[in-house]
PDB file of C-alpha atoms in Angstrom:
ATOM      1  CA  UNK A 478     -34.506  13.068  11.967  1.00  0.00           C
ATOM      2  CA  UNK A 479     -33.781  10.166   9.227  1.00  0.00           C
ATOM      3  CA  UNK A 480     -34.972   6.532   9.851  1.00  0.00           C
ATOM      4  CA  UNK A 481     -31.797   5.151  11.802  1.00  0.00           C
ATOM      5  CA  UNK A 482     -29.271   2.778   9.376  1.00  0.00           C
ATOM      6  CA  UNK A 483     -28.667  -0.651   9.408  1.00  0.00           C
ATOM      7  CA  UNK A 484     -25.554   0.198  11.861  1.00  0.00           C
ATOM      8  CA  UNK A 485     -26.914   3.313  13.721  1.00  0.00           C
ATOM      9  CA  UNK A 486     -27.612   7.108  13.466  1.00  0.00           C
ATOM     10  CA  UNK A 487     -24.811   9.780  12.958  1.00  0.00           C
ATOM     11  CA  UNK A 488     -26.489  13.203  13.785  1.00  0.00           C
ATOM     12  CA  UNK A 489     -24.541  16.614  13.536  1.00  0.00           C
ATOM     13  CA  UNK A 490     -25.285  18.704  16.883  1.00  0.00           C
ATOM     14  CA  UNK A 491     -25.016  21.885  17.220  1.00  0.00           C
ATOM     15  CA  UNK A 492     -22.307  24.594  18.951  1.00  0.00           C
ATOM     16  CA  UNK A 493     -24.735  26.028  21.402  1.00  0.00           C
ATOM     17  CA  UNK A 494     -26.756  24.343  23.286  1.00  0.00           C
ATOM     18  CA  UNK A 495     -29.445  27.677  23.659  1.00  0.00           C
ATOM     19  CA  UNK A 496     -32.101  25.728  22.016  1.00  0.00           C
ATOM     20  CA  UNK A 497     -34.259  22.908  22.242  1.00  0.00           C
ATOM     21  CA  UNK A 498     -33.706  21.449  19.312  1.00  0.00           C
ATOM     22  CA  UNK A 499     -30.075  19.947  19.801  1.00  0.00           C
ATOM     23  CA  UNK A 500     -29.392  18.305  16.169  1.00  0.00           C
ATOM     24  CA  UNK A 501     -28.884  20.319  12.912  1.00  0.00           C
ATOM     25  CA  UNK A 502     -29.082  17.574  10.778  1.00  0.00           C
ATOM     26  CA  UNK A 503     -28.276  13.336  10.747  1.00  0.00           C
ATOM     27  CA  UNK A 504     -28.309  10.341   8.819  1.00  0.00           C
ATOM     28  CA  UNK A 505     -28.217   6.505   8.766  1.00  0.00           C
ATOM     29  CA  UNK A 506     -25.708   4.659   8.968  1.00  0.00           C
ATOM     30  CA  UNK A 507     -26.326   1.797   6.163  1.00  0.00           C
ATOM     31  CA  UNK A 508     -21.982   0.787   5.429  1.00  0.00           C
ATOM     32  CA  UNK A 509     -19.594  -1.085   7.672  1.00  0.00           C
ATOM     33  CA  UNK A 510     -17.292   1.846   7.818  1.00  0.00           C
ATOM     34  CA  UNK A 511     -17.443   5.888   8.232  1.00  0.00           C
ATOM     35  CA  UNK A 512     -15.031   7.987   7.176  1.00  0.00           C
ATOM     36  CA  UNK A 513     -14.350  11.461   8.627  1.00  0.00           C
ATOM     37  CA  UNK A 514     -11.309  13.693   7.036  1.00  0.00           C
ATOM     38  CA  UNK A 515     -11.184  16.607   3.904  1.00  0.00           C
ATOM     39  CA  UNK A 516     -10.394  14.129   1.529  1.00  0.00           C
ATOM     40  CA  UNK A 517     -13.288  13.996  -1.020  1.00  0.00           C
ATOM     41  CA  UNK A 518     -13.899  10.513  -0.645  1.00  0.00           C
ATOM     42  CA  UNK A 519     -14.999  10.548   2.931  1.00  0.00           C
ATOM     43  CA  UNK A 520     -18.419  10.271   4.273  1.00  0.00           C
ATOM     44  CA  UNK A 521     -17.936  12.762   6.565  1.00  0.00           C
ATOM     45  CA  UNK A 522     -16.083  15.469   4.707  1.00  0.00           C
ATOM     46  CA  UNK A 523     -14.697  18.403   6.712  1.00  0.00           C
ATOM     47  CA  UNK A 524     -13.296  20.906   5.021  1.00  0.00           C
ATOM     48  CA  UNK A 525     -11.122  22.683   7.528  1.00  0.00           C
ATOM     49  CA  UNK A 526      -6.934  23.260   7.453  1.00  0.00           C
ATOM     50  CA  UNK A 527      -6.567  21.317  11.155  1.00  0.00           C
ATOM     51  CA  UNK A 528      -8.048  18.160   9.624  1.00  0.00           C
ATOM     52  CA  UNK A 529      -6.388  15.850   8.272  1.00  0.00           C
ATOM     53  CA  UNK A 530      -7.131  14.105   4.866  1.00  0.00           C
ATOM     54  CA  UNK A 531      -7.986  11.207   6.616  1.00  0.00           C
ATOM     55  CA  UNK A 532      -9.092  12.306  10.402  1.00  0.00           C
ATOM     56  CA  UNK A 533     -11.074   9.152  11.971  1.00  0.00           C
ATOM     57  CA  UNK A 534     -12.715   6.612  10.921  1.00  0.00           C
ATOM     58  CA  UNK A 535     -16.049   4.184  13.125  1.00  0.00           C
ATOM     59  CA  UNK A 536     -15.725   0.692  11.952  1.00  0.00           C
ATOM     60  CA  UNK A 537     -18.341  -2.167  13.068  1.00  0.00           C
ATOM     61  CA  UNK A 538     -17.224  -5.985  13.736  1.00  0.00           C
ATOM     62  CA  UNK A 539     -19.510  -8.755  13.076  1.00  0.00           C
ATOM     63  CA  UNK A 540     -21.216  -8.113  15.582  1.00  0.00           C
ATOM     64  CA  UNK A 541     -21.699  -4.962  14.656  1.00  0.00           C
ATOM     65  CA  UNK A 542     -20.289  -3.180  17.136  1.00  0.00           C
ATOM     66  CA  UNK A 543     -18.966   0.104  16.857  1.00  0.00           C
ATOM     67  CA  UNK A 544     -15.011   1.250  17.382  1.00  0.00           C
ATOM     68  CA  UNK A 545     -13.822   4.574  16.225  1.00  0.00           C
ATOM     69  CA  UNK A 546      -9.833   4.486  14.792  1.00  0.00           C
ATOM     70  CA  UNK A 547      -8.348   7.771  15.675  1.00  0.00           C
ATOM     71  CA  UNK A 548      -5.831   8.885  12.896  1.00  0.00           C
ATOM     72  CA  UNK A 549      -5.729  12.739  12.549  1.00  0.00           C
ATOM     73  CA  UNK A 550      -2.400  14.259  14.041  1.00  0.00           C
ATOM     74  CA  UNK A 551      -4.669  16.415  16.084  1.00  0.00           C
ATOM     75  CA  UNK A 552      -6.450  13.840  17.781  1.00  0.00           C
ATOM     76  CA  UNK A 553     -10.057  14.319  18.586  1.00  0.00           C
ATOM     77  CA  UNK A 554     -12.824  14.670  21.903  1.00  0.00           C
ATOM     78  CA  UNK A 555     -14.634  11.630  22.453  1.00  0.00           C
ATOM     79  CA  UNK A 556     -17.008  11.772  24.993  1.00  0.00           C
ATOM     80  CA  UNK A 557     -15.073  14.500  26.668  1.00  0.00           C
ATOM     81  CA  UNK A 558     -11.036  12.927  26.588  1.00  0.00           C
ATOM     82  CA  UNK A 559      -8.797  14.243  23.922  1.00  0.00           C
ATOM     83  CA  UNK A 560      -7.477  11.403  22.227  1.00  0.00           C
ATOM     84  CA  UNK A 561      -4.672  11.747  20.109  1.00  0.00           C
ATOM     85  CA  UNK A 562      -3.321   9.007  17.298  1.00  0.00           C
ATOM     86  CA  UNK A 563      -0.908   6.082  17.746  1.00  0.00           C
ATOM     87  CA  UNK A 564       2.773   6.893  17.383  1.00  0.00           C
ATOM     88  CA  UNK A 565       3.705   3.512  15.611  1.00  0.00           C
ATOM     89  CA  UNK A 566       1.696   3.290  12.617  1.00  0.00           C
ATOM     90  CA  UNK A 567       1.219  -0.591  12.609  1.00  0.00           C
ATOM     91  CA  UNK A 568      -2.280  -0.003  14.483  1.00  0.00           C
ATOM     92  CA  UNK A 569      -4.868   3.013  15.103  1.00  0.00           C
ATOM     93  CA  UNK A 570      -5.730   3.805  18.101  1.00  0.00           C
ATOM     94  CA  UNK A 571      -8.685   2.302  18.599  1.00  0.00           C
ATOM     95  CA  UNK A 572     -11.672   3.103  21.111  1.00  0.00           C
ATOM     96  CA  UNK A 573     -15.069   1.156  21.361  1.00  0.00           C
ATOM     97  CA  UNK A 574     -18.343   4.132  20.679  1.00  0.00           C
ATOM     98  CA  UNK A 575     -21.231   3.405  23.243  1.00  0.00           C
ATOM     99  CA  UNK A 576     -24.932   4.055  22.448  1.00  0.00           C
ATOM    100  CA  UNK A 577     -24.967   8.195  22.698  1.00  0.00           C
ATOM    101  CA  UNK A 578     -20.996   8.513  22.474  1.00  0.00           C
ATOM    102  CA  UNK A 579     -20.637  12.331  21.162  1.00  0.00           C
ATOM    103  CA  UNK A 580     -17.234  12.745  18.578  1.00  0.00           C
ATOM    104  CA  UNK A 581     -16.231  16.152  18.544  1.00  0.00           C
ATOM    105  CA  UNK A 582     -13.468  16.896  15.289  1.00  0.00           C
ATOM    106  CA  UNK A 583     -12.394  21.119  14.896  1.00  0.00           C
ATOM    107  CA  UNK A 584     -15.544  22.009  17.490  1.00  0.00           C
ATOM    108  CA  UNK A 585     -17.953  19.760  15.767  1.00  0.00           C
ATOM    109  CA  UNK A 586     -19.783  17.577  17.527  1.00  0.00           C
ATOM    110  CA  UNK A 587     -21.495  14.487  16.141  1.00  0.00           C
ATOM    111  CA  UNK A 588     -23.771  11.804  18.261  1.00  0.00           C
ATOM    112  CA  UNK A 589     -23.681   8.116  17.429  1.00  0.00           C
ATOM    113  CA  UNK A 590     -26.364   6.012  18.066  1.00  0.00           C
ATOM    114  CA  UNK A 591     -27.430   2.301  17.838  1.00  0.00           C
ATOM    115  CA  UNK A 592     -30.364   1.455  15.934  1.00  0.00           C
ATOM    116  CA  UNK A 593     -33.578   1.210  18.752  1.00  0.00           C
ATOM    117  CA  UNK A 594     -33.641  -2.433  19.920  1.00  0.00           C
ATOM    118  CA  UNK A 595     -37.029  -3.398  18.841  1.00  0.00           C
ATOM    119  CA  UNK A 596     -36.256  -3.094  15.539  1.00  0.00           C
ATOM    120  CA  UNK A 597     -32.017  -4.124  15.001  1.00  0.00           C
ATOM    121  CA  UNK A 598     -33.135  -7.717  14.034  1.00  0.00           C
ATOM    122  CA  UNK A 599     -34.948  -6.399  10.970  1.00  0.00           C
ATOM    123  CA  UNK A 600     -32.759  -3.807  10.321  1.00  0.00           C
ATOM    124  CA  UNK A 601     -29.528  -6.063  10.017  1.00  0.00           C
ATOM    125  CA  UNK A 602     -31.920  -8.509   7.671  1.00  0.00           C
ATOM    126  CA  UNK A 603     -32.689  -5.868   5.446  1.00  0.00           C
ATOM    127  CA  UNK A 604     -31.389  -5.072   2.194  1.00  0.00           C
ATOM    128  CA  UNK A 605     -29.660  -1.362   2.370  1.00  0.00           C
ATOM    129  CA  UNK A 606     -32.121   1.788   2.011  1.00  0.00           C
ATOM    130  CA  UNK A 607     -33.313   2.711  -1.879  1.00  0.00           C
ATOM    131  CA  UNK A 608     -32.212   5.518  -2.985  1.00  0.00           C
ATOM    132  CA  UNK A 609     -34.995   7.804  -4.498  1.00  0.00           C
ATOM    133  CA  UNK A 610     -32.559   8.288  -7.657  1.00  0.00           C
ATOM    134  CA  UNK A 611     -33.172   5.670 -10.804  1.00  0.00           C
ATOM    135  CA  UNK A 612     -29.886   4.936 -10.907  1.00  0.00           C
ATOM    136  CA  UNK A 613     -28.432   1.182 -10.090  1.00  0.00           C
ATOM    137  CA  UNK A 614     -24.968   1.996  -9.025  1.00  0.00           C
ATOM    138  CA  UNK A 615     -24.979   2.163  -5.166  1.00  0.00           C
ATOM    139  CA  UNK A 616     -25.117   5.371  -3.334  1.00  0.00           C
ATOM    140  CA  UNK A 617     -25.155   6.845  -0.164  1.00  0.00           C
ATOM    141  CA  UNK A 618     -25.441   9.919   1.801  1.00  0.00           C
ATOM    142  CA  UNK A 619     -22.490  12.142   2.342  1.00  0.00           C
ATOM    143  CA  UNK A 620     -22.185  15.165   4.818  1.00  0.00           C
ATOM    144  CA  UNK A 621     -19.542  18.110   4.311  1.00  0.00           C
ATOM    145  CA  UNK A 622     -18.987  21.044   6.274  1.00  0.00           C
ATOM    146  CA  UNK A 623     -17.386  24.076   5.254  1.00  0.00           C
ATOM    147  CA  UNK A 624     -17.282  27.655   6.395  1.00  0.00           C
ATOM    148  CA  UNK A 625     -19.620  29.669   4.915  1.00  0.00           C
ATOM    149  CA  UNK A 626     -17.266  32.358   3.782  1.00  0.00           C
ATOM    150  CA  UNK A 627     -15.241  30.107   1.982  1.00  0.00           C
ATOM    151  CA  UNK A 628     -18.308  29.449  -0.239  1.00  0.00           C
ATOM    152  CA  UNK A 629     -20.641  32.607  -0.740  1.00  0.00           C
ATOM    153  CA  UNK A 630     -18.933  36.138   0.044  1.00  0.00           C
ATOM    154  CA  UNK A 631     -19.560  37.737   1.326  1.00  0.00           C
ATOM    155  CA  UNK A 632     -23.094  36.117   1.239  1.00  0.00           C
ATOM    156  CA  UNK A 633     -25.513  33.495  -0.581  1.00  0.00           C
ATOM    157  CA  UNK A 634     -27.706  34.861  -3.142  1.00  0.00           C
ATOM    158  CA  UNK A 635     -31.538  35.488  -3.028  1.00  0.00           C
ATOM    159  CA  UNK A 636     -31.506  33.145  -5.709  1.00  0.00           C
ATOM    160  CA  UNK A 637     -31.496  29.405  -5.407  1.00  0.00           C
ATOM    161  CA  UNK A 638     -30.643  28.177  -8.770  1.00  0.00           C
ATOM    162  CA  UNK A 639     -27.166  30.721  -8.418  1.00  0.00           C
ATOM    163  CA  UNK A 640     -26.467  29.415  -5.363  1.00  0.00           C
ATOM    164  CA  UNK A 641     -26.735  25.404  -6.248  1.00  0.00           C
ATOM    165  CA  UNK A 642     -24.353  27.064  -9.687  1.00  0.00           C
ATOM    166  CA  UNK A 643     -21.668  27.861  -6.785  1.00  0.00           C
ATOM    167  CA  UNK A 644     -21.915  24.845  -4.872  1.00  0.00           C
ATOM    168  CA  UNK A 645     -21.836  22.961  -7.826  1.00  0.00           C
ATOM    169  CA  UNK A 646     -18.859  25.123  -9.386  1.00  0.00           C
ATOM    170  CA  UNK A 647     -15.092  24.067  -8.306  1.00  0.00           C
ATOM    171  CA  UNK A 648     -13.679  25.500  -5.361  1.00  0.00           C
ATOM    172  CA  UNK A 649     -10.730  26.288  -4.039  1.00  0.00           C
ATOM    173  CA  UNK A 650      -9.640  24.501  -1.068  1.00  0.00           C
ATOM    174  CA  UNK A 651      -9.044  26.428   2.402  1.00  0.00           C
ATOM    175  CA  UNK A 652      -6.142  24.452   2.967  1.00  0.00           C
ATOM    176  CA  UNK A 653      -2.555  23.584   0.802  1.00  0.00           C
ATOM    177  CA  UNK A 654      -2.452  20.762  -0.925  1.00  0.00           C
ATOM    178  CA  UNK A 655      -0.553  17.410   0.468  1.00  0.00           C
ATOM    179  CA  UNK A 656       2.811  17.500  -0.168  1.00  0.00           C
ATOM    180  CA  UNK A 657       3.926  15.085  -2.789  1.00  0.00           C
ATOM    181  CA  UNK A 658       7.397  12.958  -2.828  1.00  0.00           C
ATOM    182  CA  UNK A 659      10.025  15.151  -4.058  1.00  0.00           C
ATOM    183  CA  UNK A 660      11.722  14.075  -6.763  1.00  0.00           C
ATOM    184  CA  UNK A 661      16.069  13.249  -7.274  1.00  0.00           C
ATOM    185  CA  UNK A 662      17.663  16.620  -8.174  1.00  0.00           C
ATOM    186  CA  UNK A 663      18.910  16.172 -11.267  1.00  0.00           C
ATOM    187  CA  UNK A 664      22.856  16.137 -11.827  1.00  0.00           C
ATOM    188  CA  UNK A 665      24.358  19.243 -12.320  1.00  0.00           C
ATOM    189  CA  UNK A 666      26.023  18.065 -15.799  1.00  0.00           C
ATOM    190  CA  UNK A 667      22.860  17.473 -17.479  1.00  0.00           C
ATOM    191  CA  UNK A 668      21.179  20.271 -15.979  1.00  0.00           C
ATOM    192  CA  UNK A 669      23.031  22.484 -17.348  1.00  0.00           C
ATOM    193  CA  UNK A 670      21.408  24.494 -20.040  1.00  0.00           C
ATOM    194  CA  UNK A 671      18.366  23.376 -19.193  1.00  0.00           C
ATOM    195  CA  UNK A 672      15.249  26.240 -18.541  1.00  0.00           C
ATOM    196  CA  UNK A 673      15.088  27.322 -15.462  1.00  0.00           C
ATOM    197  CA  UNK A 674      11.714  25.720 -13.491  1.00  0.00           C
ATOM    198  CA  UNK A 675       8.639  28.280 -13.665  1.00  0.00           C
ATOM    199  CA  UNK A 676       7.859  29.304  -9.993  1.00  0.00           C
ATOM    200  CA  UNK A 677       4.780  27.281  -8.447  1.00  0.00           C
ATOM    201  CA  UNK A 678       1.576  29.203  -8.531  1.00  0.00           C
ATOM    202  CA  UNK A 679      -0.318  30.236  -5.598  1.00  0.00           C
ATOM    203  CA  UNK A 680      -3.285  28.318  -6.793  1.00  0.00           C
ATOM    204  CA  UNK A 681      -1.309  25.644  -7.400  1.00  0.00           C
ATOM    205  CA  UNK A 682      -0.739  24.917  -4.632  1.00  0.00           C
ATOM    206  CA  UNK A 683      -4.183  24.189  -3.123  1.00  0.00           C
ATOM    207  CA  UNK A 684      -6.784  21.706  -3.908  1.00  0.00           C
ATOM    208  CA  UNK A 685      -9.856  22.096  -6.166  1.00  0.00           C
ATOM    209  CA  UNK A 686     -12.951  20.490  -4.469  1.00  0.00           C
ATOM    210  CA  UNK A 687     -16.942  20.060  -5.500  1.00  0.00           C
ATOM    211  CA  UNK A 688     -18.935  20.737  -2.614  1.00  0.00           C
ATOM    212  CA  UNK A 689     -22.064  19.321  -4.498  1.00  0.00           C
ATOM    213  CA  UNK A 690     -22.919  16.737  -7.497  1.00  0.00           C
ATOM    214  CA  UNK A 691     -26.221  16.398  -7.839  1.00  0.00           C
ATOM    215  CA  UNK A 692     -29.451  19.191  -7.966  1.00  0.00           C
ATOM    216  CA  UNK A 693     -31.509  18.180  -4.795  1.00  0.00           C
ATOM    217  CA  UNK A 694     -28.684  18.674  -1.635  1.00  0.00           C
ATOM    218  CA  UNK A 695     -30.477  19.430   1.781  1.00  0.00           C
ATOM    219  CA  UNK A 696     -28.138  22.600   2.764  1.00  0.00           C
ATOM    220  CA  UNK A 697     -28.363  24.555   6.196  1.00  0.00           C
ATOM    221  CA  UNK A 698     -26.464  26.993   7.880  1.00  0.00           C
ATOM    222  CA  UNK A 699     -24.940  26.221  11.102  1.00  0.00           C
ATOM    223  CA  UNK A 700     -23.704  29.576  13.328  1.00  0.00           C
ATOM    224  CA  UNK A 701     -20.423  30.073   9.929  1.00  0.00           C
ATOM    225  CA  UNK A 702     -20.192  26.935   8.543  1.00  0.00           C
ATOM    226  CA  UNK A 703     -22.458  25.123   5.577  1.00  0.00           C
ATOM    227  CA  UNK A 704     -24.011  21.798   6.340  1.00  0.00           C
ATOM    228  CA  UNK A 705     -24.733  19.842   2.749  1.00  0.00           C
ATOM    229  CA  UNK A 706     -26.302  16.140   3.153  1.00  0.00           C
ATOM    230  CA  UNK A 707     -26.428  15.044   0.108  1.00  0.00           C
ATOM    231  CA  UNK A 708     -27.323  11.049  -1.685  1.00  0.00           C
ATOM    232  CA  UNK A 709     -24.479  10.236  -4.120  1.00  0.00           C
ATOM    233  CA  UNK A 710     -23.350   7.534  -6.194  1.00  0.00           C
ATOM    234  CA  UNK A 711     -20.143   5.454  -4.891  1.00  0.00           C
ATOM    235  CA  UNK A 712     -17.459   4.393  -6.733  1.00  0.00           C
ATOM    236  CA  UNK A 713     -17.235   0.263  -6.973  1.00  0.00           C
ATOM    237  CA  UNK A 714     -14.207  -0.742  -5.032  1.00  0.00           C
ATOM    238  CA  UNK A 715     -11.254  -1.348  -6.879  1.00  0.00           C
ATOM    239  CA  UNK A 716      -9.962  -4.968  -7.797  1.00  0.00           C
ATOM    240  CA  UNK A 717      -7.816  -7.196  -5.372  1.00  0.00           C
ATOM    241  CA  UNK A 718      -4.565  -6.990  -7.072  1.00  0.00           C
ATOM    242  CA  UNK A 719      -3.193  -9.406  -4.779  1.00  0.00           C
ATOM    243  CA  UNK A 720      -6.298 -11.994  -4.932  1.00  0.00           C
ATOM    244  CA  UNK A 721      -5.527 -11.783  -9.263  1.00  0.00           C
ATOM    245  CA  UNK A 722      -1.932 -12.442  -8.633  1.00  0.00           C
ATOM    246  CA  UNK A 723      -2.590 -15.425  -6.282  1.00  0.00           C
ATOM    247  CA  UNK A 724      -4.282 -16.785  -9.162  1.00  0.00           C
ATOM    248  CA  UNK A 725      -1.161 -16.513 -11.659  1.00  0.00           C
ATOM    249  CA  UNK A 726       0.556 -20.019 -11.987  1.00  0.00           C
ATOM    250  CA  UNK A 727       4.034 -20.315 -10.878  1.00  0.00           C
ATOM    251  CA  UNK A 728       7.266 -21.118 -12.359  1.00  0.00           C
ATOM    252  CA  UNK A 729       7.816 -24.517 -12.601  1.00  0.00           C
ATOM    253  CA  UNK A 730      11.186 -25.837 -12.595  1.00  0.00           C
ATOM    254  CA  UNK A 731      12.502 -28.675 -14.398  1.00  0.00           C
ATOM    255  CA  UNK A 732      12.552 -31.712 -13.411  1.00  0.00           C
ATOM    256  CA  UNK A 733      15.511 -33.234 -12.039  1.00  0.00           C
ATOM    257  CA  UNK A 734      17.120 -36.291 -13.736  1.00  0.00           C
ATOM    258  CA  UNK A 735      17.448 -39.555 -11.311  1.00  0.00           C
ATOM    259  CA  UNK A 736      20.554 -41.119 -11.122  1.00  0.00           C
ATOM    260  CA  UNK A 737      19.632 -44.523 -13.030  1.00  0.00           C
ATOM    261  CA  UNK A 738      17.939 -42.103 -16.224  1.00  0.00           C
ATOM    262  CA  UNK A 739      21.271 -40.118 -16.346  1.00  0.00           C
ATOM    263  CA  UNK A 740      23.536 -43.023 -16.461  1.00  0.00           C
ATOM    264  CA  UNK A 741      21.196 -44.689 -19.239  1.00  0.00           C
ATOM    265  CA  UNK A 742      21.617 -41.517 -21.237  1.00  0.00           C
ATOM    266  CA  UNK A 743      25.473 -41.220 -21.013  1.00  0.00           C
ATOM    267  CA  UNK A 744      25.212 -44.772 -21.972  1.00  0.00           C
ATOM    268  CA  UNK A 745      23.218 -43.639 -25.081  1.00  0.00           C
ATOM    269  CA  UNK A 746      25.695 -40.884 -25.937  1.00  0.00           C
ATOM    270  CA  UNK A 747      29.114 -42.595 -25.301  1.00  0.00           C
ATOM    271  CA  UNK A 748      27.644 -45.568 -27.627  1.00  0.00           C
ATOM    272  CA  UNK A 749      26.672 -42.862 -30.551  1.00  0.00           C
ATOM    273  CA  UNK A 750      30.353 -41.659 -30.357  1.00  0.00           C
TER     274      UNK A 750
END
């Protein structure tokens, strides 16, 4: 098992329980926030058609505490209830994770842990983890799950270097891709004439995803699915657009004339005429 995070220990468990040896893989948690969903910028990817692109999310407070936001239309087990999303999208359903709280998303089961007590003070003073990489843009670990059927069929090679060649390779998604905004049909007058639209293609109409970036992943097998933990550069965050336009000055408006300047100017004109 990985040295716990700053925040805690996620650890992936597995189906059965027939062994001894309960966890299949885990890592520290070192970010205020942890993302689970098959969008590719989650920490937790899980590529599965039942999940949603953005499925749940554990977020710590200040006092780093942790609370797990439940936004997947399928809901999710936690701790054995099947919690299911807010209706009003103002808020997430929120629910506070204790020390051992098990998260179960599509049958997979992951454990949450607090750091060990002895040793939170100097975990929370310390600087986040190096990564073993020479590289100073920040990084972090990233799980993703997948069956393994989607990946190598009808299975992996005796060769290593083909296999990391496939898991580096594009894939194509197991699920459709989100459906965009449609746009305004177009008005019959000026449509007329016009080609006719080319029918969508099948693989089109799924995503393309990367399963692995770099050349060192840790990848297991877990009853059908891939497990991948793998240390990978994240993006910086994006500009505050709204903090840069705060900054813009306003409009000023002109000043007003007073009543005693406006008579001493009519004064001025009526004397020119």
């Amino acid at each position: 098992m990985d040295l716990p995070g700053r925040y805690g220990t996620i650890a992936l468990l597995r189906q059965s329980q027939t062994t001894e040896v309960n966890v299949v893989t885990s890592f520290g948690v070192d970010t205020p926030a942890v993302s689970f969903g098959r969008d590719p910028t989650c920490s937790v990817r899980l590529y599965y058609p039942d999940v949603s692109p953005l499925h749940a999310r554990i977020v710590f407070n200040d006092a780093r505490k942790a609370f797990l936001e439940v936004l997947g239309a399928r809901g999710l087990v936690v701790d054995g209830c099947h919690v299911f999303p807010n209706d009003a999208a103002l808020s997430p359903r929120t629910i506070a994770l204790e020390n051992g709280s098990e998260v179960q998303i599509h049958g997979k089961r992951f454990r949450f842990t607090y750091p060990p007590k002895d040793v939170r003070a100097a975990l929370a003073a310390s600087p986040a983890r190096a990564s073993p990489f020479p590289c100073p843009a920040n990084r972090a670990l990233r799980l993703s799950m997948i069956a393994s059927a989607q990946v190598f069929s009808p299975r992996p090679s005796n060769n290593p270097r083909e296999n990391l060649r496939v898991l580096q390779s594009p894939l194509r998604a197991p699920f459709p891709r989100a459906p965009s905004p449609q746009p305004r049909s177009p008005s019959p007058v000026k449509s007329r004439g016009a080609p006719a639209a080319a029918p969508a293609d099948d693989d089109d109409e799924h995503e393309t995803i990367t399963l692995v970036q770099g050349a060192h992943p840790r990848v297991v097998e877990e009853a059908k699915d891939l497990v991948i933990l793998e240390d990978v550069e994240v993006a910086p965050a994006p500009p505050d657009r709204g903090r840069q336009e705060a900054v813009l000055p306003l409009p000023k408006t002109p000043r007003r004339l007073s009543l005693h300047r406006a008579v001493l100017i009519r004064s001025a004109q009526r004397a020119v005429l």
